[in-house]
């Protein structure tokens, strides 16, 4: 179900709105920002801690990236941005990151935090529209984590595509920038270098809308050993980039249906696929068919139909509180406080 032109218009409008909002409200935009956690003798690279948190936590491996402030939320937390040179993909692009207040709480100084890689619809270049404060993704997660509806995720927002001309399906299409390697290897390696994370896949998830939902869905199904869950809103469910022409074998290797079937046949590991779609969207039948066909065995699925919802990010964020964010949170690793 290819509804990407609608999302492209949304992405353009959202990027403009974000630019206007940030220029009006972020007096510290461009200032250096650090995501160093609270001071602790066991919160430094290479420290050997003891207990449940230490056993499950991967401390920042370095080298640290240099971040500048993109915007500041009402609670004082910041969205930072840096440029990542992907060592494995060879692609260089921007990545935005937000860490919740709990990340800086001394009682979690020895604990990892779950990571949510958030992907936009549309071209996803040169910006990732989730980095804007207007869509309230980060502030909503902050609120939901206080209410017990969500884990306090570190939100990571890489560019989705290498240019604004084509869709690359978050894949290594022959002869093209290796966006599959960028998304599932370089970006996680970058997060591990800079943040306290979890060693287990239970600390890693994706979320995305439209084409970004496809990439998150496909990434979890292709790499279930690395990622546990995804919230895919209004997603495409087949790889449909025109750049696949002449590369049918590789295209099939990135088809979520084929990947899900293989996971069912292997009997695991278990993945959690939380889908959302607006009642006003045209792709509901296709999405229900995907869930019916492949949602079995280790492929756990959940569908949230948003009443009156349309194919846009403003529909999807508030609806995440109606089950999807809590559902994946219940299956993922929570931060572990000091005893």
PDB file of N, CA, C and O in Angstrom, residues 15-16 21 41 58 68 73 99 105 111 117 135 142 162 166 174 178 182 283 295 299 308 317-318 332-333 337:
ATOM      1  N   UNK A  15       8.117  19.861   8.590  1.00  0.00           N
ATOM      2  CA  UNK A  15       9.461  20.428   8.670  1.00  0.00           C
ATOM      3  C   UNK A  15       9.407  21.939   8.746  1.00  0.00           C
ATOM      4  O   UNK A  15      10.142  22.568   9.508  1.00  0.00           O
ATOM      5  N   UNK A  16       8.509  22.546   7.958  1.00  0.00           N
ATOM      6  CA  UNK A  16       8.361  23.992   7.984  1.00  0.00           C
ATOM      7  C   UNK A  16       7.851  24.449   9.344  1.00  0.00           C
ATOM      8  O   UNK A  16       8.363  25.402   9.934  1.00  0.00           O
ATOM      9  N   UNK A  21       8.729  26.893  14.634  1.00  0.00           N
ATOM     10  CA  UNK A  21       8.550  26.756  16.074  1.00  0.00           C
ATOM     11  C   UNK A  21       9.892  26.836  16.794  1.00  0.00           C
ATOM     12  O   UNK A  21      10.038  27.535  17.785  1.00  0.00           O
ATOM     13  N   UNK A  41      30.833   6.279  40.142  1.00  0.00           N
ATOM     14  CA  UNK A  41      32.069   5.541  39.896  1.00  0.00           C
ATOM     15  C   UNK A  41      31.822   4.343  38.999  1.00  0.00           C
ATOM     16  O   UNK A  41      32.742   3.813  38.388  1.00  0.00           O
ATOM     17  N   UNK A  58      25.001  -2.021  29.221  1.00  0.00           N
ATOM     18  CA  UNK A  58      26.213  -1.736  28.459  1.00  0.00           C
ATOM     19  C   UNK A  58      26.518  -0.260  28.642  1.00  0.00           C
ATOM     20  O   UNK A  58      25.746   0.606  28.213  1.00  0.00           O
ATOM     21  N   UNK A  68      24.932  19.360  19.398  1.00  0.00           N
ATOM     22  CA  UNK A  68      24.457  20.725  19.618  1.00  0.00           C
ATOM     23  C   UNK A  68      22.953  20.675  19.859  1.00  0.00           C
ATOM     24  O   UNK A  68      22.272  19.726  19.468  1.00  0.00           O
ATOM     25  N   UNK A  73      12.832  21.082  25.667  1.00  0.00           N
ATOM     26  CA  UNK A  73      11.468  20.822  26.090  1.00  0.00           C
ATOM     27  C   UNK A  73      11.147  21.596  27.358  1.00  0.00           C
ATOM     28  O   UNK A  73      12.032  22.121  28.031  1.00  0.00           O
ATOM     29  N   UNK A  99      17.044  12.312  25.502  1.00  0.00           N
ATOM     30  CA  UNK A  99      17.060  11.432  26.673  1.00  0.00           C
ATOM     31  C   UNK A  99      16.101  11.987  27.719  1.00  0.00           C
ATOM     32  O   UNK A  99      16.087  13.199  27.976  1.00  0.00           O
ATOM     33  N   UNK A 105      18.842  10.850  36.437  1.00  0.00           N
ATOM     34  CA  UNK A 105      18.555  10.622  37.844  1.00  0.00           C
ATOM     35  C   UNK A 105      19.643   9.722  38.443  1.00  0.00           C
ATOM     36  O   UNK A 105      19.902   8.627  37.929  1.00  0.00           O
ATOM     37  N   UNK A 111      22.332   2.020  35.399  1.00  0.00           N
ATOM     38  CA  UNK A 111      21.396   1.265  34.570  1.00  0.00           C
ATOM     39  C   UNK A 111      21.361   1.735  33.126  1.00  0.00           C
ATOM     40  O   UNK A 111      21.492   2.924  32.825  1.00  0.00           O
ATOM     41  N   UNK A 117      14.093   3.896  18.207  1.00  0.00           N
ATOM     42  CA  UNK A 117      14.560   4.535  16.980  1.00  0.00           C
ATOM     43  C   UNK A 117      13.331   4.989  16.208  1.00  0.00           C
ATOM     44  O   UNK A 117      12.541   4.165  15.744  1.00  0.00           O
ATOM     45  N   UNK A 135       5.244  18.021  17.145  1.00  0.00           N
ATOM     46  CA  UNK A 135       4.529  16.743  17.131  1.00  0.00           C
ATOM     47  C   UNK A 135       4.452  16.106  18.518  1.00  0.00           C
ATOM     48  O   UNK A 135       3.722  15.142  18.718  1.00  0.00           O
ATOM     49  N   UNK A 142       7.669  11.533  27.803  1.00  0.00           N
ATOM     50  CA  UNK A 142       7.985  11.987  29.160  1.00  0.00           C
ATOM     51  C   UNK A 142       6.749  11.889  30.053  1.00  0.00           C
ATOM     52  O   UNK A 142       6.814  11.393  31.193  1.00  0.00           O
ATOM     53  N   UNK A 162      19.079   9.013   2.022  1.00  0.00           N
ATOM     54  CA  UNK A 162      20.278   9.808   1.752  1.00  0.00           C
ATOM     55  C   UNK A 162      20.036  11.023   0.874  1.00  0.00           C
ATOM     56  O   UNK A 162      20.937  11.839   0.686  1.00  0.00           O
ATOM     57  N   UNK A 166      14.616   9.800  -3.830  1.00  0.00           N
ATOM     58  CA  UNK A 166      14.154   8.415  -3.866  1.00  0.00           C
ATOM     59  C   UNK A 166      13.878   7.882  -2.471  1.00  0.00           C
ATOM     60  O   UNK A 166      14.353   8.422  -1.476  1.00  0.00           O
ATOM     61  N   UNK A 174      21.477  -2.812  -4.086  1.00  0.00           N
ATOM     62  CA  UNK A 174      22.747  -2.839  -4.828  1.00  0.00           C
ATOM     63  C   UNK A 174      22.994  -1.550  -5.611  1.00  0.00           C
ATOM     64  O   UNK A 174      22.109  -1.038  -6.294  1.00  0.00           O
ATOM     65  N   UNK A 178      24.056   2.327   1.477  1.00  0.00           N
ATOM     66  CA  UNK A 178      23.659   1.149   2.254  1.00  0.00           C
ATOM     67  C   UNK A 178      22.826   1.577   3.469  1.00  0.00           C
ATOM     68  O   UNK A 178      23.275   1.558   4.616  1.00  0.00           O
ATOM     69  N   UNK A 182      23.175   1.270   7.633  1.00  0.00           N
ATOM     70  CA  UNK A 182      23.129   2.522   8.403  1.00  0.00           C
ATOM     71  C   UNK A 182      22.127   2.415   9.542  1.00  0.00           C
ATOM     72  O   UNK A 182      22.433   2.724  10.702  1.00  0.00           O
ATOM     73  N   UNK A 283      -5.601   1.925   3.690  1.00  0.00           N
ATOM     74  CA  UNK A 283      -4.819   0.696   3.733  1.00  0.00           C
ATOM     75  C   UNK A 283      -5.202  -0.283   4.813  1.00  0.00           C
ATOM     76  O   UNK A 283      -4.445  -1.230   5.083  1.00  0.00           O
ATOM     77  N   UNK A 295       0.798 -12.932  11.580  1.00  0.00           N
ATOM     78  CA  UNK A 295       0.780 -12.754  13.025  1.00  0.00           C
ATOM     79  C   UNK A 295       0.478 -14.044  13.755  1.00  0.00           C
ATOM     80  O   UNK A 295      -0.643 -14.269  14.241  1.00  0.00           O
ATOM     81  N   UNK A 299       5.574 -14.277  16.105  1.00  0.00           N
ATOM     82  CA  UNK A 299       5.262 -12.950  15.575  1.00  0.00           C
ATOM     83  C   UNK A 299       3.992 -12.451  16.253  1.00  0.00           C
ATOM     84  O   UNK A 299       2.871 -12.743  15.836  1.00  0.00           O
ATOM     85  N   UNK A 308     -11.462   8.048  13.426  1.00  0.00           N
ATOM     86  CA  UNK A 308     -11.378   9.349  12.772  1.00  0.00           C
ATOM     87  C   UNK A 308      -9.967   9.723  12.358  1.00  0.00           C
ATOM     88  O   UNK A 308      -9.737  10.822  11.844  1.00  0.00           O
ATOM     89  N   UNK A 317       0.739  10.113  17.064  1.00  0.00           N
ATOM     90  CA  UNK A 317       1.381  10.281  18.376  1.00  0.00           C
ATOM     91  C   UNK A 317       0.386  10.158  19.528  1.00  0.00           C
ATOM     92  O   UNK A 317       0.600   9.352  20.454  1.00  0.00           O
ATOM     93  N   UNK A 318      -0.725  10.922  19.550  1.00  0.00           N
ATOM     94  CA  UNK A 318      -1.646  10.789  20.684  1.00  0.00           C
ATOM     95  C   UNK A 318      -2.206   9.375  20.816  1.00  0.00           C
ATOM     96  O   UNK A 318      -2.420   8.893  21.935  1.00  0.00           O
ATOM     97  N   UNK A 332       9.493  -5.043  27.082  1.00  0.00           N
ATOM     98  CA  UNK A 332      10.867  -4.576  26.975  1.00  0.00           C
ATOM     99  C   UNK A 332      11.507  -4.380  28.342  1.00  0.00           C
ATOM    100  O   UNK A 332      10.828  -4.428  29.375  1.00  0.00           O
ATOM    101  N   UNK A 333      12.798  -4.153  28.332  1.00  0.00           N
ATOM    102  CA  UNK A 333      13.554  -4.018  29.577  1.00  0.00           C
ATOM    103  C   UNK A 333      13.428  -2.596  30.122  1.00  0.00           C
ATOM    104  O   UNK A 333      13.734  -1.623  29.428  1.00  0.00           O
ATOM    105  N   UNK A 337      16.623   0.705  38.954  1.00  0.00           N
ATOM    106  CA  UNK A 337      17.147   1.647  39.957  1.00  0.00           C
ATOM    107  C   UNK A 337      18.093   0.968  40.918  1.00  0.00           C
ATOM    108  O   UNK A 337      18.080  -0.268  41.064  1.00  0.00           O
TER     109      UNK A 337
END
